Amino acid sequence: AQSVTQLGSHVSVSEGALVLLRCNYSSSVPPYLFWYVQYPNQGLQLLLKYTTGATLVKGINGFEAEFKKSETSFHLTKPSAHMSDAAEYFCAVSDLPPQGGSEKLVFGKGTKLTVNP
Amino acid sequence: DADVTQTPRNRITKTGKRIMLECSQTKGHDRMYWYRQDPGLGLRLIYYSFDVKDINKGEISDGYSVSRQAQAKFSLSLESAIPNQTALYFCATSGTGDNEKLFFGSGTQLSVL
């Protein structure tokens, strides 16, 4: 069975600083990996996903994540934080491809990002 | 208008009451889901439906039931609410194909006293 561990339930950065949100996964088969973001009082929305191919994945709002099989990691980064990035971020893993496997998504517990002026 | 609409946005009820949370979508998706979110626990899947006649239990279905009234409507019921069902509930939809992803509603905050 798959699982996801997000290191750090709360991360605080200054505006303009690097954002690094950590995610490690466990999967017995090649994983499909996702990052979702939840802004205050909203539902989750997809930031980016890794399926196959290029291990560096670019998403919306300047975020990117790199799949590292040897480290079983899929950390989310953004070079320069903006106040509008303040939200909760969820890493998720599935053992089924995105086209037809959303019910198999396993979510991490979330990391709340605070951006200080 | 939102693609995935949940009603109500907030609900306070008492232990033992029957509660229904409703979800409707305009995305034309066949697949619909109900999740609950608890602080520090992430999202957990309660039920999912691939079409009107196909309903499946998720990770934490005990104490819940669902009804898929139409392609666009998927309701979640708590037959006899208990305090540990206090949570934020999300409905989501997804299509199929290479661009499949979950589209979430804004959530229903349910408090059971």
PDB file of C-alpha atoms in Angstrom:
ATOM      1  CA  ALA A   1       0.000   0.000   0.000  1.00  0.00           C
ATOM      2  CA  GLN A   2       1.129   3.495  -0.699  1.00  0.00           C
ATOM      3  CA  SER A   3       1.770   6.134   1.896  1.00  0.00           C
ATOM      4  CA  VAL A   4       2.968   9.704   2.009  1.00  0.00           C
ATOM      5  CA  THR A   5       4.902  11.540   4.672  1.00  0.00           C
ATOM      6  CA  GLN A   6       5.069  15.299   4.649  1.00  0.00           C
ATOM      7  CA  LEU A   7       7.862  16.571   6.841  1.00  0.00           C
ATOM      8  CA  GLY A   8       6.746  19.584   8.820  1.00  0.00           C
ATOM      9  CA  SER A   9       3.108  20.392   9.442  1.00  0.00           C
ATOM     10  CA  HIS A  10       3.954  24.106   9.441  1.00  0.00           C
ATOM     11  CA  VAL A  11       6.577  25.968   7.408  1.00  0.00           C
ATOM     12  CA  SER A  12       7.211  29.688   7.683  1.00  0.00           C
ATOM     13  CA  VAL A  13       9.238  31.719   5.174  1.00  0.00           C
ATOM     14  CA  SER A  14       9.825  35.361   4.433  1.00  0.00           C
ATOM     15  CA  GLU A  15       8.464  36.946   1.294  1.00  0.00           C
ATOM     16  CA  GLY A  16      11.031  36.476  -1.450  1.00  0.00           C
ATOM     17  CA  ALA A  17      12.688  33.474   0.204  1.00  0.00           C
ATOM     18  CA  LEU A  18      12.904  29.953  -1.138  1.00  0.00           C
ATOM     19  CA  VAL A  19       9.960  27.683  -0.453  1.00  0.00           C
ATOM     20  CA  LEU A  20      10.763  24.011   0.176  1.00  0.00           C
ATOM     21  CA  LEU A  21       8.011  21.619   1.210  1.00  0.00           C
ATOM     22  CA  ARG A  22       9.115  18.037   1.746  1.00  0.00           C
ATOM     23  CA  CYS A  23       7.308  14.894   0.702  1.00  0.00           C
ATOM     24  CA  ASN A  24       8.481  11.291   0.907  1.00  0.00           C
ATOM     25  CA  TYR A  25       6.431   8.413  -0.398  1.00  0.00           C
ATOM     26  CA  SER A  26       6.235   4.685  -0.072  1.00  0.00           C
ATOM     27  CA  SER A  27       4.998   2.585  -2.958  1.00  0.00           C
ATOM     28  CA  SER A  28       5.581  -0.981  -4.120  1.00  0.00           C
ATOM     29  CA  VAL A  29       5.091   0.012  -7.751  1.00  0.00           C
ATOM     30  CA  PRO A  30       6.179   3.048  -9.756  1.00  0.00           C
ATOM     31  CA  PRO A  31       4.233   5.889  -8.199  1.00  0.00           C
ATOM     32  CA  TYR A  32       2.171   8.679  -9.626  1.00  0.00           C
ATOM     33  CA  LEU A  33       2.753  11.768  -7.498  1.00  0.00           C
ATOM     34  CA  PHE A  34       0.788  14.959  -6.998  1.00  0.00           C
ATOM     35  CA  TRP A  35       0.844  18.220  -5.121  1.00  0.00           C
ATOM     36  CA  TYR A  36      -2.442  19.929  -4.296  1.00  0.00           C
ATOM     37  CA  VAL A  37      -2.899  23.362  -2.719  1.00  0.00           C
ATOM     38  CA  GLN A  38      -5.742  24.530  -0.506  1.00  0.00           C
ATOM     39  CA  TYR A  39      -6.223  28.260  -0.113  1.00  0.00           C
ATOM     40  CA  PRO A  40      -8.224  29.477   2.888  1.00  0.00           C
ATOM     41  CA  ASN A  41     -11.912  28.591   2.682  1.00  0.00           C
ATOM     42  CA  GLN A  42     -11.480  26.794  -0.625  1.00  0.00           C
ATOM     43  CA  GLY A  43     -11.252  23.250  -1.884  1.00  0.00           C
ATOM     44  CA  LEU A  44      -8.027  21.688  -3.063  1.00  0.00           C
ATOM     45  CA  GLN A  45      -6.665  22.356  -6.523  1.00  0.00           C
ATOM     46  CA  LEU A  46      -3.946  20.575  -8.441  1.00  0.00           C
ATOM     47  CA  LEU A  47      -0.550  22.284  -8.485  1.00  0.00           C
ATOM     48  CA  LEU A  48       1.378  19.696 -10.449  1.00  0.00           C
ATOM     49  CA  LYS A  49       1.742  15.990 -11.045  1.00  0.00           C
ATOM     50  CA  TYR A  50       4.388  13.459 -11.990  1.00  0.00           C
ATOM     51  CA  THR A  51       3.376  10.517 -14.105  1.00  0.00           C
ATOM     52  CA  THR A  52       6.259   9.360 -16.296  1.00  0.00           C
ATOM     53  CA  GLY A  53       9.081  10.974 -18.203  1.00  0.00           C
ATOM     54  CA  ALA A  54      10.864  14.099 -17.025  1.00  0.00           C
ATOM     55  CA  THR A  55      11.516  13.984 -13.311  1.00  0.00           C
ATOM     56  CA  LEU A  56      11.374  17.761 -12.864  1.00  0.00           C
ATOM     57  CA  VAL A  57       7.778  18.825 -13.085  1.00  0.00           C
ATOM     58  CA  LYS A  58       6.620  22.414 -13.383  1.00  0.00           C
ATOM     59  CA  GLY A  59       3.262  23.506 -12.078  1.00  0.00           C
ATOM     60  CA  ILE A  60       1.178  26.588 -11.681  1.00  0.00           C
ATOM     61  CA  ASN A  61       2.200  29.766  -9.862  1.00  0.00           C
ATOM     62  CA  GLY A  62       5.948  29.126 -10.277  1.00  0.00           C
ATOM     63  CA  PHE A  63       6.055  25.887  -8.273  1.00  0.00           C
ATOM     64  CA  GLU A  64       8.013  22.847  -9.330  1.00  0.00           C
ATOM     65  CA  ALA A  65       8.808  19.426  -7.897  1.00  0.00           C
ATOM     66  CA  GLU A  66      11.436  16.826  -8.630  1.00  0.00           C
ATOM     67  CA  PHE A  67      10.824  13.096  -8.501  1.00  0.00           C
ATOM     68  CA  LYS A  68      13.848  11.354  -6.984  1.00  0.00           C
ATOM     69  CA  LYS A  69      13.366   7.608  -7.033  1.00  0.00           C
ATOM     70  CA  SER A  70      16.529   6.857  -5.077  1.00  0.00           C
ATOM     71  CA  GLU A  71      15.361   9.099  -2.253  1.00  0.00           C
ATOM     72  CA  THR A  72      11.640   8.251  -2.630  1.00  0.00           C
ATOM     73  CA  SER A  73      10.993  11.968  -2.544  1.00  0.00           C
ATOM     74  CA  PHE A  74       8.878  14.514  -4.381  1.00  0.00           C
ATOM     75  CA  HIS A  75       9.722  17.835  -2.733  1.00  0.00           C
ATOM     76  CA  LEU A  76       7.918  21.010  -3.801  1.00  0.00           C
ATOM     77  CA  THR A  77       9.901  24.203  -4.361  1.00  0.00           C
ATOM     78  CA  LYS A  78       9.445  27.797  -5.426  1.00  0.00           C
ATOM     79  CA  PRO A  79      12.427  30.150  -5.750  1.00  0.00           C
ATOM     80  CA  SER A  80      10.735  33.218  -4.309  1.00  0.00           C
ATOM     81  CA  ALA A  81       7.733  33.151  -1.988  1.00  0.00           C
ATOM     82  CA  HIS A  82       4.853  35.536  -2.437  1.00  0.00           C
ATOM     83  CA  MET A  83       2.268  36.471   0.130  1.00  0.00           C
ATOM     84  CA  SER A  84      -0.379  34.832  -2.024  1.00  0.00           C
ATOM     85  CA  ASP A  85       1.371  31.457  -1.610  1.00  0.00           C
ATOM     86  CA  ALA A  86       0.139  31.194   1.973  1.00  0.00           C
ATOM     87  CA  ALA A  87      -1.971  28.041   1.954  1.00  0.00           C
ATOM     88  CA  GLU A  88      -1.950  24.389   2.930  1.00  0.00           C
ATOM     89  CA  TYR A  89      -0.155  22.013   0.612  1.00  0.00           C
ATOM     90  CA  PHE A  90      -0.884  18.320   0.237  1.00  0.00           C
ATOM     91  CA  CYS A  91       1.302  15.698  -1.355  1.00  0.00           C
ATOM     92  CA  ALA A  92      -0.484  12.620  -2.727  1.00  0.00           C
ATOM     93  CA  VAL A  93       0.498   9.297  -4.267  1.00  0.00           C
ATOM     94  CA  SER A  94      -1.320   6.737  -6.376  1.00  0.00           C
ATOM     95  CA  ASP A  95      -0.364   3.394  -7.854  1.00  0.00           C
ATOM     96  CA  LEU A  96      -2.767   3.916 -10.754  1.00  0.00           C
ATOM     97  CA  PRO A  97      -2.230   6.290 -13.646  1.00  0.00           C
ATOM     98  CA  PRO A  98      -4.131   9.583 -13.473  1.00  0.00           C
ATOM     99  CA  GLN A  99      -6.487   8.570 -16.259  1.00  0.00           C
ATOM    100  CA  GLY A 100      -8.852   6.555 -14.131  1.00  0.00           C
ATOM    101  CA  GLY A 101      -7.363   6.216 -10.675  1.00  0.00           C
ATOM    102  CA  SER A 102      -8.301   9.196  -8.538  1.00  0.00           C
ATOM    103  CA  GLU A 103     -10.008   6.913  -6.034  1.00  0.00           C
ATOM    104  CA  LYS A 104      -6.615   5.419  -5.228  1.00  0.00           C
ATOM    105  CA  LEU A 105      -5.034   8.719  -4.257  1.00  0.00           C
ATOM    106  CA  VAL A 106      -3.506   8.696  -0.786  1.00  0.00           C
ATOM    107  CA  PHE A 107      -3.000  12.154   0.673  1.00  0.00           C
ATOM    108  CA  GLY A 108      -0.377  13.311   3.109  1.00  0.00           C
ATOM    109  CA  LYS A 109      -1.369  15.177   6.251  1.00  0.00           C
ATOM    110  CA  GLY A 110      -0.582  18.560   4.769  1.00  0.00           C
ATOM    111  CA  THR A 111       1.907  21.355   5.334  1.00  0.00           C
ATOM    112  CA  LYS A 112       0.662  24.808   6.165  1.00  0.00           C
ATOM    113  CA  LEU A 113       2.821  27.499   4.586  1.00  0.00           C
ATOM    114  CA  THR A 114       2.985  30.934   6.170  1.00  0.00           C
ATOM    115  CA  VAL A 115       4.651  33.789   4.267  1.00  0.00           C
ATOM    116  CA  ASN A 116       5.871  36.678   6.389  1.00  0.00           C
ATOM    117  CA  PRO A 117       6.233  40.198   4.959  1.00  0.00           C
TER     118      PRO A 117
ATOM    119  CA  ASP B   1     -20.731  29.985 -10.680  1.00  0.00           C
ATOM    120  CA  ALA B   2     -18.648  27.254  -9.090  1.00  0.00           C
ATOM    121  CA  ASP B   3     -18.174  24.031 -11.040  1.00  0.00           C
ATOM    122  CA  VAL B   4     -18.657  21.928  -7.888  1.00  0.00           C
ATOM    123  CA  THR B   5     -21.173  23.299  -5.401  1.00  0.00           C
ATOM    124  CA  GLN B   6     -21.683  22.005  -1.893  1.00  0.00           C
ATOM    125  CA  THR B   7     -24.557  22.844   0.412  1.00  0.00           C
ATOM    126  CA  PRO B   8     -24.694  23.825   3.155  1.00  0.00           C
ATOM    127  CA  ARG B   9     -21.354  25.589   3.751  1.00  0.00           C
ATOM    128  CA  ASN B  10     -21.696  25.178   7.503  1.00  0.00           C
ATOM    129  CA  ARG B  11     -23.913  23.001   9.660  1.00  0.00           C
ATOM    130  CA  ILE B  12     -24.210  22.475  13.380  1.00  0.00           C
ATOM    131  CA  THR B  13     -26.237  19.515  14.556  1.00  0.00           C
ATOM    132  CA  LYS B  14     -26.748  17.321  17.588  1.00  0.00           C
ATOM    133  CA  THR B  15     -25.716  13.758  18.270  1.00  0.00           C
ATOM    134  CA  GLY B  16     -28.169  11.266  16.811  1.00  0.00           C
ATOM    135  CA  LYS B  17     -29.601  13.547  14.134  1.00  0.00           C
ATOM    136  CA  ARG B  18     -29.710  12.580  10.476  1.00  0.00           C
ATOM    137  CA  ILE B  19     -27.808  14.937   8.228  1.00  0.00           C
ATOM    138  CA  MET B  20     -27.510  15.193   4.462  1.00  0.00           C
ATOM    139  CA  LEU B  21     -24.771  17.061   2.654  1.00  0.00           C
ATOM    140  CA  GLU B  22     -25.374  17.811  -0.981  1.00  0.00           C
ATOM    141  CA  CYS B  23     -23.086  18.197  -3.941  1.00  0.00           C
ATOM    142  CA  SER B  24     -23.840  19.212  -7.499  1.00  0.00           C
ATOM    143  CA  GLN B  25     -21.502  19.730 -10.421  1.00  0.00           C
ATOM    144  CA  THR B  26     -21.627  21.361 -13.823  1.00  0.00           C
ATOM    145  CA  LYS B  27     -18.427  19.843 -15.191  1.00  0.00           C
ATOM    146  CA  GLY B  28     -20.197  16.918 -16.844  1.00  0.00           C
ATOM    147  CA  HIS B  29     -17.963  14.423 -15.052  1.00  0.00           C
ATOM    148  CA  ASP B  30     -19.096  10.875 -14.361  1.00  0.00           C
ATOM    149  CA  ARG B  31     -16.873  10.380 -11.331  1.00  0.00           C
ATOM    150  CA  MET B  32     -17.718  11.925  -7.979  1.00  0.00           C
ATOM    151  CA  TYR B  33     -16.157  11.567  -4.540  1.00  0.00           C
ATOM    152  CA  TRP B  34     -16.737  12.461  -0.900  1.00  0.00           C
ATOM    153  CA  TYR B  35     -13.769  13.165   1.376  1.00  0.00           C
ATOM    154  CA  ARG B  36     -13.432  14.306   4.947  1.00  0.00           C
ATOM    155  CA  GLN B  37     -10.607  16.490   6.192  1.00  0.00           C
ATOM    156  CA  ASP B  38      -9.497  16.511   9.798  1.00  0.00           C
ATOM    157  CA  PRO B  39      -6.751  18.812  11.068  1.00  0.00           C
ATOM    158  CA  GLY B  40      -3.413  17.021  10.911  1.00  0.00           C
ATOM    159  CA  LEU B  41      -4.872  13.997   9.129  1.00  0.00           C
ATOM    160  CA  GLY B  42      -5.178  15.151   5.549  1.00  0.00           C
ATOM    161  CA  LEU B  43      -8.021  13.955   3.339  1.00  0.00           C
ATOM    162  CA  ARG B  44      -9.621  10.542   3.592  1.00  0.00           C
ATOM    163  CA  LEU B  45     -11.999   9.056   1.045  1.00  0.00           C
ATOM    164  CA  ILE B  46     -15.490   8.163   2.282  1.00  0.00           C
ATOM    165  CA  TYR B  47     -17.333   7.056  -0.873  1.00  0.00           C
ATOM    166  CA  TYR B  48     -16.917   7.367  -4.602  1.00  0.00           C
ATOM    167  CA  SER B  49     -19.122   6.844  -7.624  1.00  0.00           C
ATOM    168  CA  PHE B  50     -18.151   6.209 -11.224  1.00  0.00           C
ATOM    169  CA  ASP B  51     -21.692   6.651 -12.520  1.00  0.00           C
ATOM    170  CA  VAL B  52     -25.259   6.652 -11.262  1.00  0.00           C
ATOM    171  CA  LYS B  53     -25.315   2.870 -10.805  1.00  0.00           C
ATOM    172  CA  ASP B  54     -21.764   2.432  -9.533  1.00  0.00           C
ATOM    173  CA  ILE B  55     -21.108   3.396  -5.914  1.00  0.00           C
ATOM    174  CA  ASN B  56     -18.129   2.226  -3.913  1.00  0.00           C
ATOM    175  CA  LYS B  57     -16.923   2.456  -0.338  1.00  0.00           C
ATOM    176  CA  GLY B  58     -13.768   4.321   0.399  1.00  0.00           C
ATOM    177  CA  GLU B  59     -11.339   4.131   3.284  1.00  0.00           C
ATOM    178  CA  ILE B  60     -13.738   5.345   5.994  1.00  0.00           C
ATOM    179  CA  SER B  61     -17.336   4.590   4.951  1.00  0.00           C
ATOM    180  CA  ASP B  62     -18.671   3.366   8.316  1.00  0.00           C
ATOM    181  CA  GLY B  63     -21.406   5.660   9.614  1.00  0.00           C
ATOM    182  CA  TYR B  64     -22.012   7.230   6.201  1.00  0.00           C
ATOM    183  CA  SER B  65     -24.188   6.505   3.191  1.00  0.00           C
ATOM    184  CA  VAL B  66     -24.457   8.132  -0.226  1.00  0.00           C
ATOM    185  CA  SER B  67     -26.946   8.597  -3.008  1.00  0.00           C
ATOM    186  CA  ARG B  68     -26.170   9.390  -6.635  1.00  0.00           C
ATOM    187  CA  GLN B  69     -29.419  10.929  -7.792  1.00  0.00           C
ATOM    188  CA  ALA B  70     -28.134  11.939 -11.213  1.00  0.00           C
ATOM    189  CA  GLN B  71     -24.844  12.372 -13.009  1.00  0.00           C
ATOM    190  CA  ALA B  72     -24.582  15.850 -11.525  1.00  0.00           C
ATOM    191  CA  LYS B  73     -25.699  15.142  -7.945  1.00  0.00           C
ATOM    192  CA  PHE B  74     -24.058  13.118  -5.193  1.00  0.00           C
ATOM    193  CA  SER B  75     -25.296  13.346  -1.596  1.00  0.00           C
ATOM    194  CA  LEU B  76     -23.653  12.204   1.611  1.00  0.00           C
ATOM    195  CA  SER B  77     -25.764  11.206   4.608  1.00  0.00           C
ATOM    196  CA  LEU B  78     -24.946  10.674   8.233  1.00  0.00           C
ATOM    197  CA  GLU B  79     -27.763   8.463   9.502  1.00  0.00           C
ATOM    198  CA  SER B  80     -27.089   9.165  13.169  1.00  0.00           C
ATOM    199  CA  ALA B  81     -24.434  11.803  13.626  1.00  0.00           C
ATOM    200  CA  ILE B  82     -21.808  11.439  16.338  1.00  0.00           C
ATOM    201  CA  PRO B  83     -19.253  13.989  17.590  1.00  0.00           C
ATOM    202  CA  ASN B  84     -16.251  12.337  15.931  1.00  0.00           C
ATOM    203  CA  GLN B  85     -17.888  13.026  12.582  1.00  0.00           C
ATOM    204  CA  THR B  86     -17.170  16.691  13.152  1.00  0.00           C
ATOM    205  CA  ALA B  87     -14.975  17.565  10.181  1.00  0.00           C
ATOM    206  CA  LEU B  88     -14.676  19.476   6.937  1.00  0.00           C
ATOM    207  CA  TYR B  89     -16.307  17.510   4.120  1.00  0.00           C
ATOM    208  CA  PHE B  90     -15.354  17.887   0.486  1.00  0.00           C
ATOM    209  CA  CYS B  91     -17.055  16.728  -2.652  1.00  0.00           C
ATOM    210  CA  ALA B  92     -14.907  16.282  -5.747  1.00  0.00           C
ATOM    211  CA  THR B  93     -15.319  15.242  -9.365  1.00  0.00           C
ATOM    212  CA  SER B  94     -12.976  13.948 -11.998  1.00  0.00           C
ATOM    213  CA  GLY B  95     -13.062  13.160 -15.670  1.00  0.00           C
ATOM    214  CA  THR B  96     -11.040  10.499 -17.423  1.00  0.00           C
ATOM    215  CA  GLY B  97      -8.134  10.553 -19.793  1.00  0.00           C
ATOM    216  CA  ASP B  98      -4.655  11.996 -19.633  1.00  0.00           C
ATOM    217  CA  ASN B  99      -5.769  15.193 -17.976  1.00  0.00           C
ATOM    218  CA  GLU B 100      -7.814  13.597 -15.237  1.00  0.00           C
ATOM    219  CA  LYS B 101      -7.586  15.466 -11.974  1.00  0.00           C
ATOM    220  CA  LEU B 102      -9.811  16.099  -9.012  1.00  0.00           C
ATOM    221  CA  PHE B 103     -11.961  19.230  -8.894  1.00  0.00           C
ATOM    222  CA  PHE B 104     -13.060  20.082  -5.375  1.00  0.00           C
ATOM    223  CA  GLY B 105     -15.978  21.998  -3.966  1.00  0.00           C
ATOM    224  CA  SER B 106     -15.438  24.592  -1.260  1.00  0.00           C
ATOM    225  CA  GLY B 107     -16.365  22.220   1.524  1.00  0.00           C
ATOM    226  CA  THR B 108     -18.997  21.824   4.236  1.00  0.00           C
ATOM    227  CA  GLN B 109     -17.921  22.372   7.819  1.00  0.00           C
ATOM    228  CA  LEU B 110     -19.993  20.026   9.970  1.00  0.00           C
ATOM    229  CA  SER B 111     -20.055  20.215  13.733  1.00  0.00           C
ATOM    230  CA  VAL B 112     -21.786  17.505  15.748  1.00  0.00           C
ATOM    231  CA  LEU B 113     -22.465  18.484  19.348  1.00  0.00           C
TER     232      LEU B 113
END
